[in-house]
Amino acid sequence: MVIDHVGQDPQDEVAARFYRRIDRSRAVQQTDEGLWLVLGHPEAVQLLRDRSVSSMTRTPGSGIWDQVSSRFFMFKDAQQHLRLRRMVSDCFTPARLAELKAVIHRAACDRLDRLGDRAAAGERQADIMAEVAYPVASDAICRLLGVSPAESAFLGRWAVSLSRHTTDEQFNRSAEEILAFFREELSAHRETPRGSGLLPIMAERALALGIDDDELLATCILLVVAGFETSANFFGNMLLSLLWRRERFERLVADETLVAPAIEELLRLHSPAHVVMRRTTGATVVGDTVIPADAQVAVLLGLCNRDPRIFDDPDAYRLDRTSNPHLSFSQGPHYCVGASLARVELEAMLRAVLDRLPLLSLHAEQPLRWSGRFLGRGLDRLEVLAS
């Protein structure tokens, strides 16, 4: 694919190709295969807030990864969900996030400065996913958990490797590796208690809440996958959109007060997860439609985020949009527990790019390839030119 910076943003093109196949005249509808779709923003909010609707939509397999992921609190309901979520729900305090934001910004600046030095020496081309997004995001989640710097490189490699796996065998091998890693970390903490990071806090809360080690370890793994993968993926997608229409990027360089609303707008347009699945446990009224009991429901967040009833000119990029109640972090009891962390990471990394490489641009010829990840869709590479 040759990038001319004039055609439609490839992310919009992919979304439009998918959305064109859907009849958008009805906010709630059933497919020929029996799957129910929720396409409207108010209807999605109603469904996602309904505590009688279940998030337990998966049928776990027998593999190790299936067993681990079946313990993720995102796939639990009611008291099971609340009990596991309590381990981390109030851990993202303003003080901890402010400290982490400074650390992430500094780490991103260091890596971007290296790109700048290489550019000055004539080596301008770089893959910003490998050089910045992956290492900074993995370092952030390691610091948050309290994993030692010596181990963060392994955790980062593991997270990148997992996000690229495609077979059950690869997923199971990764599950074995990460379970062994966190068992060692937990054992080390219990032998010599350490005061920093979420792991010791979670271990203490697990004991108080009657949460066993399998559930504790699964929650640690979920934080790594969600905290690393979602942030790294979205950072790449966000930067691609800003650089594809470089006037967007230049506008942020000129006025960094627009960074926070710009991130929200790009979250709206390029939601890290485009679909969440639910199952009705009884007949459920959504808008003016009754969905029967035991129905599989797909909430199409990407379409809900473009509902013209809620968003003025919904397909337009408005980096200064003031009212932006997007659903990219879901809604209701399963609202993303790490939403505040994701915003901190994205803002720190984007501000670092604007500060350190204000002349950054996309490479003129670049094949754009996205891969399906556990929690969404991410670029394999994003080639840029540093100046």
Coordinates of N, CA, C and O in Angstrom, one line a residue, residues 17 27 52 72 85 106 110 129 151 184 213 237 271 275 300 316 319 332 342-343 349 352 366-367 373 381 384:
R17 N -16.1 -0.3 5.6 CA -16.4 -1.6 4.8 C -17.2 -2.5 5.7 O -18.1 -3.2 5.2
A27 N -31.8 0.2 15.8 CA -30.7 0.2 16.9 C -30.5 -1.1 17.5 O -29.4 -1.4 18.0
S52 N -28.7 -7.8 35.1 CA -29.2 -9.2 34.9 C -28.7 -9.7 33.6 O -28.9 -10.9 33.3
F72 N -10.7 -14.5 34.3 CA -10.6 -13.1 34.2 C -12.0 -12.5 34.7 O -13.0 -13.0 34.3
R85 N -12.8 -8.0 41.1 CA -12.6 -6.6 40.8 C -12.1 -5.8 42.0 O -11.3 -4.9 41.8
R106 N 8.8 10.3 30.9 CA 10.2 10.3 30.8 C 10.8 9.2 30.0 O 11.7 9.3 29.2
D110 N 12.9 9.5 26.5 CA 14.2 8.9 26.4 C 14.3 8.1 25.0 O 15.3 8.2 24.3
M129 N 6.2 1.4 16.8 CA 5.6 0.4 17.6 C 6.7 -0.3 18.4 O 6.6 -0.5 19.7
E151 N 13.2 -7.9 35.4 CA 12.2 -8.8 34.8 C 11.3 -8.2 33.8 O 10.6 -8.9 33.1
E184 N 6.5 -17.2 40.8 CA 7.8 -16.9 41.4 C 7.7 -15.5 42.1 O 8.2 -15.3 43.2
D213 N -5.0 -18.5 44.8 CA -3.9 -18.1 44.0 C -4.2 -18.2 42.5 O -3.6 -17.4 41.8
N237 N -2.6 3.2 16.7 CA -3.7 3.6 15.8 C -4.0 5.1 15.9 O -4.3 5.7 14.9
S271 N -12.2 2.9 18.6 CA -12.3 2.1 19.9 C -11.3 0.9 19.9 O -11.3 0.2 18.9
V275 N -16.3 -4.6 19.7 CA -17.4 -5.4 20.0 C -17.3 -6.0 21.4 O -16.2 -6.4 21.8
L300 N -22.0 -3.4 19.4 CA -21.0 -2.9 18.4 C -20.6 -1.5 18.8 O -21.2 -0.5 18.4
A316 N -17.0 12.8 11.7 CA -15.9 13.8 11.5 C -15.0 13.7 12.7 O -15.3 13.3 13.8
L319 N -11.1 17.3 17.0 CA -10.1 17.1 18.1 C -10.4 18.0 19.3 O -9.8 17.8 20.4
G332 N -21.4 0.7 32.7 CA -22.0 -0.2 33.7 C -21.0 -0.9 34.6 O -19.8 -0.4 34.8
A342 N -5.2 3.9 31.3 CA -5.0 4.0 29.8 C -4.9 5.5 29.4 O -4.1 5.8 28.6
R343 N -5.8 6.3 29.9 CA -5.7 7.8 29.6 C -4.4 8.4 30.0 O -3.8 9.2 29.2
M349 N 2.5 9.5 26.6 CA 3.2 9.1 25.4 C 3.0 10.1 24.2 O 3.9 10.4 23.5
A352 N 4.9 13.3 24.8 CA 6.3 13.1 24.6 C 6.6 13.2 23.1 O 7.6 13.8 22.7
Q366 N 4.5 2.4 3.0 CA 4.4 1.6 4.2 C 3.3 0.6 4.1 O 2.2 1.0 3.9
P367 N 3.6 -0.7 4.2 CA 2.5 -1.6 4.2 C 1.9 -1.6 5.6 O 2.6 -1.7 6.6
R373 N -5.8 -9.1 18.1 CA -5.2 -9.3 19.4 C -6.2 -9.9 20.4 O -7.4 -10.0 20.1
R381 N 3.4 -3.0 12.6 CA 4.5 -2.0 12.6 C 3.9 -0.6 12.2 O 2.8 -0.6 11.6
V384 N 7.8 5.4 10.6 CA 7.7 6.8 10.6 C 9.1 7.4 10.2 O 10.1 6.7 10.2

